[in-house]
XYZ file of C-alpha atoms in Angstrom:
659
model
C -0.214 -0.228 -0.261
C 3.107 2.298 1.134
C 4.758 1.354 -2.397
C 1.591 2.407 -4.277
C 0.893 5.524 -2.586
C 4.392 7.036 -3.057
C 4.596 6.035 -6.944
C 0.144 8.107 -7.240
C 1.763 10.350 -5.922
C 5.115 10.292 -8.020
C 2.905 10.504 -11.295
C 0.643 13.669 -10.000
C 3.797 15.097 -10.264
C 4.995 14.182 -12.537
C 1.397 15.024 -14.257
C 2.187 18.923 -12.771
C 5.237 19.499 -14.071
C 3.727 18.045 -17.752
C 1.358 21.211 -17.185
C 3.483 24.207 -16.654
C 5.360 23.444 -19.780
C 2.797 23.533 -22.140
C 0.268 26.409 -20.781
C 4.033 28.265 -19.858
C 3.485 30.809 -22.328
C 0.067 31.692 -21.588
C 1.224 31.849 -17.711
C 3.912 34.605 -18.500
C 2.401 36.879 -20.715
C -1.518 37.257 -17.914
C 0.447 37.207 -15.236
C 2.718 40.450 -17.291
C -0.112 41.765 -18.534
C -1.891 40.709 -15.606
C 0.647 43.409 -13.563
C 0.369 46.260 -16.393
C -3.286 45.579 -15.882
C -3.410 46.907 -12.617
C -0.551 49.791 -12.346
C -2.881 51.288 -14.740
C -5.999 51.757 -12.872
C -3.421 52.084 -10.202
C -1.385 55.637 -11.574
C -3.506 56.813 -15.526
C -7.267 56.298 -14.667
C -7.042 59.479 -15.579
C -4.744 59.530 -18.078
C -7.152 56.918 -19.294
C -10.429 58.572 -19.363
C -9.187 62.057 -20.658
C -7.593 60.306 -23.502
C -11.428 58.855 -25.380
C -12.190 62.924 -24.441
C -9.095 64.396 -26.202
C -10.133 61.733 -29.304
C -13.652 61.756 -31.118
C -15.810 58.462 -32.898
C -19.052 59.061 -34.810
C -20.413 55.503 -36.785
C -21.190 58.261 -39.260
C -20.237 57.715 -42.564
C -18.640 60.991 -43.179
C -17.040 60.741 -40.009
C -15.767 57.376 -41.638
C -15.043 58.547 -45.453
C -12.466 61.772 -43.584
C -10.818 58.706 -41.477
C -10.081 57.111 -44.581
C -8.968 60.357 -46.331
C -6.080 59.586 -45.389
C -3.109 57.106 -45.906
C -3.432 54.423 -42.746
C -7.182 55.819 -41.827
C -8.661 52.394 -41.398
C -6.038 51.615 -38.562
C -7.233 55.388 -37.152
C -10.682 54.386 -36.932
C -10.198 50.906 -34.997
C -7.886 52.978 -32.261
C -10.281 55.704 -32.216
C -13.669 52.791 -32.036
C -11.578 50.912 -28.833
C -10.200 54.436 -27.433
C -13.865 55.523 -27.230
C -13.995 52.228 -24.071
C -11.957 54.560 -22.068
C -15.442 56.348 -20.920
C -14.828 53.518 -18.167
C -10.473 53.871 -17.673
C -11.234 49.150 -16.544
C -12.994 48.569 -19.723
C -10.936 50.561 -22.199
C -7.369 49.614 -20.747
C -8.859 46.110 -20.435
C -9.302 46.242 -24.531
C -5.886 47.329 -24.609
C -3.930 44.908 -22.199
C -6.098 42.674 -24.798
C -4.210 43.881 -27.884
C -0.396 43.270 -26.344
C -1.867 39.954 -24.497
C -2.965 39.215 -29.270
C 0.622 40.889 -29.878
C 2.186 38.340 -27.352
C 0.546 35.287 -29.018
C 0.899 36.550 -32.160
C 4.909 36.903 -31.691
C 5.457 33.222 -30.427
C 3.072 32.174 -33.909
C 5.343 34.203 -36.269
C 8.390 34.046 -35.183
C 8.374 30.163 -33.986
C 9.461 30.840 -30.256
C 9.971 28.072 -28.178
C 8.004 27.580 -25.162
C 10.551 27.123 -23.040
C 11.948 30.428 -24.277
C 8.130 32.002 -24.474
C 8.888 35.007 -22.194
C 11.019 36.576 -25.279
C 8.093 37.558 -26.442
C 7.315 40.042 -24.015
C 9.695 42.238 -24.559
C 7.725 44.152 -28.096
C 4.791 44.156 -25.384
C 6.883 46.126 -22.978
C 8.047 48.273 -25.857
C 4.230 48.898 -26.903
C 3.083 49.938 -23.649
C 6.345 52.384 -23.745
C 4.953 54.179 -26.948
C 1.784 54.402 -25.648
C 2.156 55.239 -22.179
C 5.615 57.519 -23.290
C 2.448 60.135 -23.997
C 2.679 62.980 -21.151
C 1.865 66.535 -22.525
C 2.051 65.014 -26.093
C -1.854 63.494 -25.401
C -2.280 67.168 -26.059
C -1.004 68.427 -29.087
C -0.375 65.219 -31.420
C -2.531 64.424 -34.077
C -2.595 60.722 -34.221
C -6.025 60.533 -32.770
C -6.396 57.658 -30.505
C -3.197 57.360 -29.307
C -3.146 54.813 -26.427
C -4.511 52.349 -29.310
C -2.418 53.479 -32.423
C 0.988 51.654 -31.708
C -0.825 48.107 -30.715
C -3.450 48.067 -33.743
C -1.277 48.891 -35.713
C 2.306 46.427 -34.783
C -1.148 43.706 -34.674
C -1.639 43.739 -37.763
C 1.781 43.222 -39.017
C 1.888 40.884 -37.366
C -1.718 39.009 -38.240
C -0.324 39.962 -42.103
C 3.297 38.033 -41.701
C 1.092 35.200 -39.728
C -1.954 34.911 -43.016
C 1.294 34.613 -45.372
C 3.010 31.570 -42.801
C -0.748 29.765 -43.624
C 0.205 29.720 -47.053
C 2.106 26.530 -48.843
C 2.411 27.417 -52.468
C 4.803 30.337 -53.563
C 2.360 31.564 -56.230
C 0.075 32.272 -53.659
C 2.776 33.282 -51.110
C 3.677 35.853 -53.963
C 0.248 36.977 -54.610
C -0.234 37.584 -51.261
C 1.943 39.844 -51.213
C 0.521 42.267 -53.881
C -2.295 42.318 -52.627
C -1.214 43.137 -48.760
C 0.631 46.216 -50.618
C -2.269 46.955 -52.295
C -4.463 46.496 -49.341
C -2.449 47.329 -46.303
C -0.648 49.868 -47.309
C -4.181 52.714 -47.769
C -5.954 50.620 -44.660
C -2.180 50.277 -41.878
C 0.299 51.996 -44.013
C 3.502 51.970 -42.788
C 2.430 48.968 -40.838
C 2.638 46.999 -43.866
C 5.929 47.866 -45.254
C 6.850 46.488 -41.504
C 4.666 43.590 -42.353
C 6.861 43.511 -45.892
C 10.228 43.598 -44.592
C 9.419 41.014 -42.027
C 8.499 38.785 -44.703
C 11.208 39.309 -46.524
C 13.676 38.655 -44.018
C 11.791 35.489 -42.596
C 11.786 33.929 -46.034
C 14.851 34.189 -46.619
C 15.776 32.978 -42.903
C 13.751 29.728 -43.077
C 15.086 29.408 -46.666
C 11.617 28.878 -48.760
C 11.263 27.878 -52.760
C 11.362 30.433 -54.627
C 12.661 32.939 -51.721
C 14.371 35.479 -54.136
C 11.103 36.153 -55.536
C 9.476 36.896 -52.146
C 12.533 39.124 -51.256
C 11.774 41.134 -55.060
C 8.285 41.509 -54.444
C 8.739 43.188 -50.685
C 11.896 45.512 -52.056
C 10.130 46.857 -55.343
C 6.824 46.896 -53.431
C 8.354 48.944 -50.241
C 9.995 51.497 -52.029
C 7.431 52.267 -54.696
C 4.394 51.667 -53.122
C 3.981 54.867 -50.964
C 5.531 56.714 -53.530
C 2.337 55.096 -55.525
C 0.209 56.230 -53.469
C 1.314 59.952 -52.639
C -1.051 60.858 -55.382
C -4.150 59.460 -54.053
C -3.468 61.016 -50.538
C -2.714 64.636 -51.400
C -3.343 65.498 -48.061
C -0.176 63.911 -46.685
C 3.088 65.152 -47.234
C 5.757 63.416 -49.763
C 7.943 63.280 -47.662
C 6.171 61.434 -44.656
C 3.806 59.006 -46.794
C 6.677 56.309 -45.653
C 5.480 56.502 -42.298
C 1.763 57.320 -42.560
C 0.221 55.253 -38.923
C 3.145 57.017 -37.105
C 3.192 59.603 -34.751
C 3.854 62.629 -35.957
C 7.537 63.275 -33.907
C 9.290 65.385 -35.530
C 13.056 63.910 -36.240
C 14.697 66.361 -34.751
C 17.682 67.125 -31.479
C 14.357 67.038 -28.635
C 11.732 64.979 -30.253
C 13.829 62.357 -30.994
C 13.083 60.762 -27.186
C 9.919 60.197 -28.839
C 10.619 58.029 -31.402
C 12.748 55.929 -28.930
C 10.045 53.414 -28.277
C 9.433 52.643 -31.629
C 12.115 52.170 -33.506
C 13.838 49.847 -30.462
C 10.485 47.318 -31.610
C 10.721 47.397 -34.447
C 14.413 46.763 -34.295
C 13.363 43.166 -31.788
C 10.705 42.340 -34.582
C 13.626 42.327 -36.985
C 15.229 39.940 -34.739
C 13.336 38.097 -34.205
C 12.746 37.669 -37.582
C 16.266 37.036 -38.501
C 17.337 35.060 -35.108
C 16.487 30.985 -35.899
C 14.754 29.235 -32.797
C 16.219 25.644 -30.806
C 12.463 23.935 -30.870
C 11.058 21.635 -28.371
C 11.686 17.848 -28.548
C 8.987 15.663 -29.672
C 6.330 14.908 -27.226
C 7.569 10.779 -27.077
C 11.315 12.092 -26.029
C 9.959 13.930 -23.958
C 7.124 11.177 -22.785
C 10.681 9.018 -22.915
C 12.556 10.950 -20.412
C 9.425 11.929 -18.346
C 9.462 7.906 -18.164
C 13.622 7.453 -17.174
C 13.195 10.932 -14.384
C 10.197 8.822 -13.529
C 12.050 5.662 -12.937
C 15.267 7.204 -11.866
C 12.668 8.982 -8.610
C 11.417 5.819 -8.032
C 14.506 3.873 -7.357
C 16.118 6.393 -5.316
C 12.837 6.560 -3.302
C 14.022 2.649 -2.872
C 17.498 3.306 -1.321
C 15.763 6.440 0.892
C 13.361 3.573 2.269
C 16.489 1.675 3.264
C 17.293 4.231 6.132
C 20.476 5.869 2.901
C 19.821 9.578 2.872
C 18.959 10.583 -0.701
C 20.414 13.784 -2.605
C 18.682 16.631 -3.869
C 17.225 16.758 -7.079
C 19.759 19.408 -9.502
C 18.303 21.042 -12.388
C 19.830 20.401 -15.783
C 22.070 22.947 -17.626
C 19.157 23.429 -20.327
C 16.695 24.045 -17.331
C 19.166 26.718 -16.808
C 19.455 28.224 -19.652
C 15.568 28.395 -19.124
C 14.993 30.148 -16.570
C 17.751 32.294 -17.341
C 16.294 32.887 -21.038
C 12.635 34.267 -19.479
C 14.605 35.463 -16.682
C 16.062 37.890 -18.897
C 13.161 38.510 -20.757
C 10.826 39.702 -18.102
C 13.506 42.270 -16.059
C 14.044 43.324 -19.818
C 10.826 43.779 -20.043
C 9.983 45.430 -17.682
C 13.111 47.532 -18.276
C 10.925 48.943 -21.063
C 8.024 49.521 -19.807
C 8.869 51.261 -16.557
C 11.987 53.452 -18.951
C 9.178 54.981 -21.528
C 6.253 55.181 -19.262
C 5.717 58.689 -18.190
C 6.208 59.743 -14.303
C 5.752 63.847 -13.618
C 3.771 64.525 -10.102
C 2.829 68.056 -11.814
C 1.001 66.517 -15.562
C -0.812 63.659 -12.495
C -2.429 66.526 -10.308
C -3.150 68.048 -13.772
C -5.142 65.690 -15.220
C -6.618 65.009 -11.824
C -8.203 69.037 -11.301
C -9.414 69.607 -14.710
C -11.452 65.450 -13.708
C -12.270 66.659 -10.437
C -12.840 70.719 -11.631
C -15.529 69.487 -14.769
C -17.584 67.083 -11.972
C -17.528 70.039 -9.728
C -15.702 68.946 -7.381
C -13.792 72.212 -5.422
C -12.664 70.836 -3.133
C -12.031 67.788 -4.197
C -9.448 70.108 -6.186
C -7.609 72.273 -2.595
C -7.620 67.939 -1.425
C -4.861 66.687 -5.441
C -3.126 70.644 -4.413
C -2.331 70.159 -1.209
C -0.723 66.750 -1.359
C 1.115 68.477 -4.109
C 5.285 67.663 -3.139
C 7.280 69.468 -4.748
C 6.784 72.913 -6.652
C 3.733 73.159 -9.015
C 2.423 74.646 -12.734
C 0.795 77.579 -12.775
C -2.188 75.932 -13.624
C -2.266 74.411 -10.982
C -1.770 77.651 -9.058
C -4.033 79.013 -11.438
C -6.795 75.777 -10.676
C -6.265 75.559 -6.813
C -6.781 79.298 -7.049
C -10.263 78.930 -10.332
C -11.716 76.245 -6.730
C -11.149 78.698 -3.699
C -13.026 81.763 -5.890
C -15.696 79.139 -6.365
C -15.411 78.131 -2.997
C -15.327 81.787 -1.698
C -12.738 81.141 0.526
C -9.745 82.863 -1.420
C -8.256 85.826 1.232
C -8.188 83.016 3.512
C -6.345 80.331 2.212
C -4.776 81.372 -1.226
C -1.204 81.283 0.245
C -1.547 78.436 2.627
C -0.732 76.699 -0.268
C 2.481 75.318 -2.398
C 2.756 78.315 -4.989
C 5.508 78.430 -7.675
C 6.304 77.967 -11.639
C 7.493 74.867 -12.407
C 7.880 74.593 -15.879
C 5.850 71.411 -17.542
C 8.468 68.977 -17.554
C 9.039 68.178 -21.503
C 10.870 69.075 -24.414
C 8.149 69.936 -26.113
C 7.016 74.439 -27.126
C 3.637 73.600 -24.599
C 1.428 76.599 -23.154
C -1.044 76.345 -20.836
C -3.320 77.267 -23.376
C -3.608 73.209 -24.740
C -3.813 71.887 -21.372
C -5.951 73.488 -19.481
C -6.581 76.519 -21.077
C -10.260 76.215 -22.505
C -11.455 74.723 -18.795
C -9.431 77.692 -17.480
C -11.385 80.193 -19.639
C -15.230 78.617 -19.549
C -14.870 78.580 -16.254
C -14.652 82.768 -15.813
C -17.007 83.632 -18.476
C -14.479 84.177 -21.053
C -17.166 82.061 -22.965
C -15.387 83.398 -25.856
C -11.762 83.183 -25.258
C -12.672 79.133 -24.746
C -14.432 78.786 -27.486
C -11.579 81.154 -30.239
C -9.461 78.383 -28.839
C -11.078 75.256 -29.168
C -12.248 76.401 -32.302
C -8.262 76.950 -33.641
C -7.109 73.585 -31.916
C -9.407 71.555 -33.168
C -8.836 72.615 -36.578
C -5.195 72.246 -36.229
C -5.782 68.535 -34.477
C -8.714 67.537 -35.355
C -12.312 67.600 -33.684
C -12.301 66.295 -29.629
C -14.896 65.516 -27.842
C -13.841 67.858 -24.877
C -13.808 70.781 -27.668
C -17.256 70.174 -29.185
C -19.039 69.966 -25.335
C -17.114 73.496 -24.476
C -17.964 74.362 -27.593
C -21.783 73.599 -26.672
C -21.717 74.996 -23.169
C -20.332 78.685 -24.640
C -22.823 78.553 -27.016
C -25.512 77.895 -24.404
C -24.350 80.786 -22.158
C -24.038 83.202 -24.813
C -26.678 82.668 -25.839
C -25.914 80.845 -29.416
C -28.377 78.356 -29.461
C -28.976 77.186 -33.166
C -24.471 77.149 -32.603
C -25.271 74.818 -29.691
C -27.324 72.325 -31.018
C -24.953 71.473 -34.077
C -22.778 70.026 -31.494
C -25.232 68.978 -29.271
C -26.764 66.722 -32.220
C -22.616 65.514 -33.302
C -21.543 64.164 -29.437
C -25.698 62.850 -29.378
C -24.587 60.258 -32.466
C -21.549 58.966 -30.080
C -22.498 56.296 -27.503
C -20.999 57.458 -24.274
C -22.391 60.798 -24.828
C -24.812 60.780 -25.685
C -26.084 61.949 -21.611
C -24.534 64.678 -21.542
C -26.321 66.194 -24.805
C -29.020 64.850 -23.712
C -28.445 67.177 -20.292
C -27.765 70.121 -21.556
C -30.089 69.651 -24.882
C -32.902 70.997 -22.051
C -31.159 74.412 -21.646
C -31.405 75.182 -25.379
C -34.728 74.320 -25.687
C -35.478 76.076 -22.210
C -33.002 78.651 -21.488
C -34.521 80.297 -18.339
C -33.258 77.056 -16.652
C -29.982 78.071 -17.105
C -30.188 80.109 -14.131
C -31.219 77.693 -12.138
C -28.660 75.599 -13.575
C -25.927 74.474 -10.545
C -22.871 74.525 -12.848
C -23.559 78.021 -14.471
C -24.821 79.055 -10.792
C -21.002 79.155 -10.009
C -19.979 81.027 -13.818
C -22.380 83.226 -14.504
C -21.659 86.323 -12.001
C -18.335 86.345 -13.723
C -19.792 86.950 -17.007
C -19.799 90.842 -16.121
C -19.083 91.717 -19.495
C -19.831 92.782 -23.452
C -18.943 90.061 -26.277
C -15.419 90.749 -26.799
C -12.375 88.992 -28.725
C -9.095 90.360 -28.233
C -5.672 89.134 -28.067
C -4.538 86.855 -25.469
C -1.107 85.379 -27.319
C -2.103 82.308 -25.955
C -0.692 83.544 -22.519
C -3.780 82.672 -20.133
C -2.844 83.358 -16.913
C -1.180 86.770 -17.897
C -4.319 88.115 -19.420
C -6.851 86.832 -16.948
C -5.198 88.527 -14.051
C -5.265 91.633 -16.023
C -8.510 91.531 -17.306
C -9.608 90.937 -14.103
C -7.605 93.290 -11.892
C -8.404 96.231 -14.416
C -12.153 95.832 -15.219
C -14.010 98.165 -13.893
C -17.395 98.156 -15.585
C -20.746 100.047 -14.509
C -21.566 96.374 -13.429
C -19.716 93.523 -11.185
C -20.907 90.762 -8.754
C -19.301 90.567 -5.063
C -17.300 87.204 -7.240
C -16.517 89.535 -10.351
C -14.871 91.656 -7.924
C -13.169 88.971 -5.103
C -11.036 87.844 -8.519
C -10.194 91.201 -8.849
C -8.487 91.083 -5.971
C -7.826 88.165 -6.094
C -5.828 88.698 -9.533
C -4.529 91.856 -7.743
C -2.658 90.447 -4.881
C -0.976 87.760 -7.988
C -0.131 90.996 -10.544
C 2.119 92.774 -7.122
C 0.715 95.893 -8.585
C 0.111 98.659 -5.771
C -2.020 101.076 -7.334
C -3.905 98.364 -8.318
C -4.658 96.993 -5.725
C -6.092 99.601 -4.097
C -8.351 99.940 -6.765
C -9.465 96.495 -6.156
C -9.694 96.079 -2.142
C -11.411 99.139 -2.097
C -14.018 97.973 -4.742
C -14.373 94.762 -3.216
C -14.878 96.750 0.030
C -17.998 98.148 -0.979
C -19.272 95.063 -2.446
C -18.964 93.320 0.372
C -19.303 95.070 3.222
C -20.981 93.238 5.462
C -18.992 90.431 5.599
C -15.144 89.887 7.566
C -11.552 91.422 5.761
C -10.493 87.836 5.091
C -6.545 87.173 5.751
C -4.926 87.730 2.832
C -6.940 91.105 1.639
C -5.918 92.197 5.455
C -2.204 91.451 4.759
C -1.796 93.027 2.287
C -3.843 96.007 2.770
C -0.407 96.044 5.594
C 2.212 95.984 3.911
C 1.430 98.210 1.103
C 0.853 100.730 3.484
C 3.842 100.401 4.975
C 5.657 99.483 1.863
C 4.161 103.307 0.207
C 3.278 105.071 3.662
C 0.667 108.542 2.790
C -0.128 106.933 -0.505
C -3.546 104.924 1.141
C -3.804 106.076 4.761
C -4.280 101.936 6.403
C -4.183 103.731 10.596
C -7.849 103.104 10.822
C -7.864 100.111 8.592
C -9.400 97.513 11.926
C -6.268 95.302 10.929
C -6.943 91.674 13.482
C -4.458 91.536 15.529
C -3.159 87.871 14.354
C -2.214 89.849 10.764
C -0.556 92.678 13.014
C 1.258 90.646 14.696
C 2.132 88.550 12.373
C 3.520 90.760 9.759
C 5.711 92.299 12.534
C 7.399 88.740 13.432
C 8.060 88.964 9.497
C 9.622 92.425 9.483
C 11.906 91.666 12.539
C 13.470 88.721 11.116
C 14.213 89.612 7.645
C 16.220 92.383 9.261
C 18.593 89.885 11.395
C 18.352 87.219 8.530
C 17.864 88.806 4.718
C 21.893 89.874 4.953
C 22.594 89.360 1.338
C 21.858 92.050 -1.769
C 19.398 89.103 -3.762
C 18.100 87.371 -0.097
C 14.507 86.666 -1.991
C 16.603 84.370 -4.206
C 18.926 82.807 -1.755
C 17.341 79.193 -1.345
C 18.338 78.836 2.213
C 16.638 81.769 2.981
C 13.736 81.094 0.901
C 13.133 78.042 3.075
C 13.681 79.497 6.410
C 11.754 81.995 5.573
C 8.619 78.922 4.440
C 8.615 77.209 7.313
C 7.758 80.366 9.374
C 5.335 82.787 6.773
C 5.022 80.227 3.894
C 1.305 80.399 4.154
C 1.046 84.237 4.387
C 1.160 87.099 1.880
C 4.884 88.568 3.081
C 6.141 85.066 1.829
C 4.779 86.059 -2.130
C 5.454 89.179 -1.971
C 8.820 89.017 -1.307
C 10.153 85.308 -2.412
C 7.355 83.897 -5.298
C 9.521 85.436 -7.824
C 10.730 84.914 -11.818
C 7.626 83.453 -12.293
C 6.431 82.920 -15.631
C 3.111 82.495 -17.335
C 3.115 80.078 -20.594
């Protein structure tokens, strides 16, 4: 009975060992991509959602024809269709990860990578992830629609095209296939068709197929001529870009070359796989024989051990060690590519979170995000924080209690605040003409996007241009995921009197105190808004508009402008307590320019006076250099004691430039 029990146990172990060998490739791929999927939802939830806002898929003939008027148009159609599911980030990410998994499985098949080297197929997957997630601020500027899906869709087509060629056994059928691939594939998938042809040529030579030189000739001639021929069919594409149709529009400059690296490495990895010949696994018969021999040896050892002899620990074979090294190294390399190219910038991600919160009118949520800010914020983050405080009526007491500064966006691109969050700022500050104008210009430049159409619809509604608003709502109502949004705003077009009762519009209309006009902002959002509110003294005003003017005057640090806005604010808030920062500014400016405004009778709070005296005394003791405000050591000392005051902002927040 004991012997039978041991035999059964050994057979079970052998069975268990045999199954992972068969399913090892799938286990490796699923495990790797499951980790990536979880990380996407944890760290890139806002980016995933924003990606579909910065894209547009419509089930209309006009939209489809427009996409197909460019080479690689069908790639864009598929990518945009899939990208719209990012409305639910968990679903969109699942589709994206599913595409990466299909690339992994196709790589195994196309390049005949054996099961014991399966992890090598993760290398192009890691590079594809890098292609998608390196984007950062490019997501606002790039003209490639549905960028997150674009490379995955294109490379999947490349592998499918090669696999289709491999399934054909007759040489003449393969040659016909190549001709059809060029003729039909290039206008649909652009560069990825050329890549497929290159891989076909390399595989034909590597495997020594019959007629390999004919195959090579067809591929070389097709790669050289087909794009040039199709150039005359797609007149809207520049001739020097026709060969790269379907790839993102990164320029080949020193600053933008970094964005090309994951693409270069992706294509090189495919070429390397096509050149290398992998040693296949042994046949099932030999494998079963080895398992039988191993079983017999282990059984003999078990008998010896049962006689009292201590058995030696089983050792891994040299081949098993080699397989482990290959797979382990490939997983590490793929993970390294993911980590290396994954765009990591706290300010960028905070900007995405802030705009998502602002869209939901979650102003407290905006402040919670800014409170957790660890490094110097961008001006967009600072402006969004001040906007949220204005909406909540807490600007005068809190606007200088947060980290301030003007960190430049972490990108080699010439990025402008207008392209990232300017439309949101203009809309919320009731500068509808500017918001509408920039949506229109960017729509022409970068392609129409859901985000632009939404802002244009809302601006048209609040400006009383209901015919225009109807046009944008009709377009959005044709989408799959924004019909509900369009239906919500349709009621304001049908019944305009509901506008005044709406919760969202109630936070914006108090700032709508101007005649419709469009002057110039030179795409500098912050400096325009600061000057507009600080120097607007029309007959019509509201308490919120007056407070916006005073907040802007504090940031401008212009003393005469401050006093004008200070008294205007005081007149419209006669029954309210004067907020702390406004008292601090009045006390500071009254002492910096004594005699201009008499502050002796102003009822400053004792805590404000005490803070001011402490600041001036500390300044006399510690500001010993000529440019003390630019000395990081001195600046840090003052921040620790007075970082939550206007005094600190006035003297130490310098050289902030709008962008």
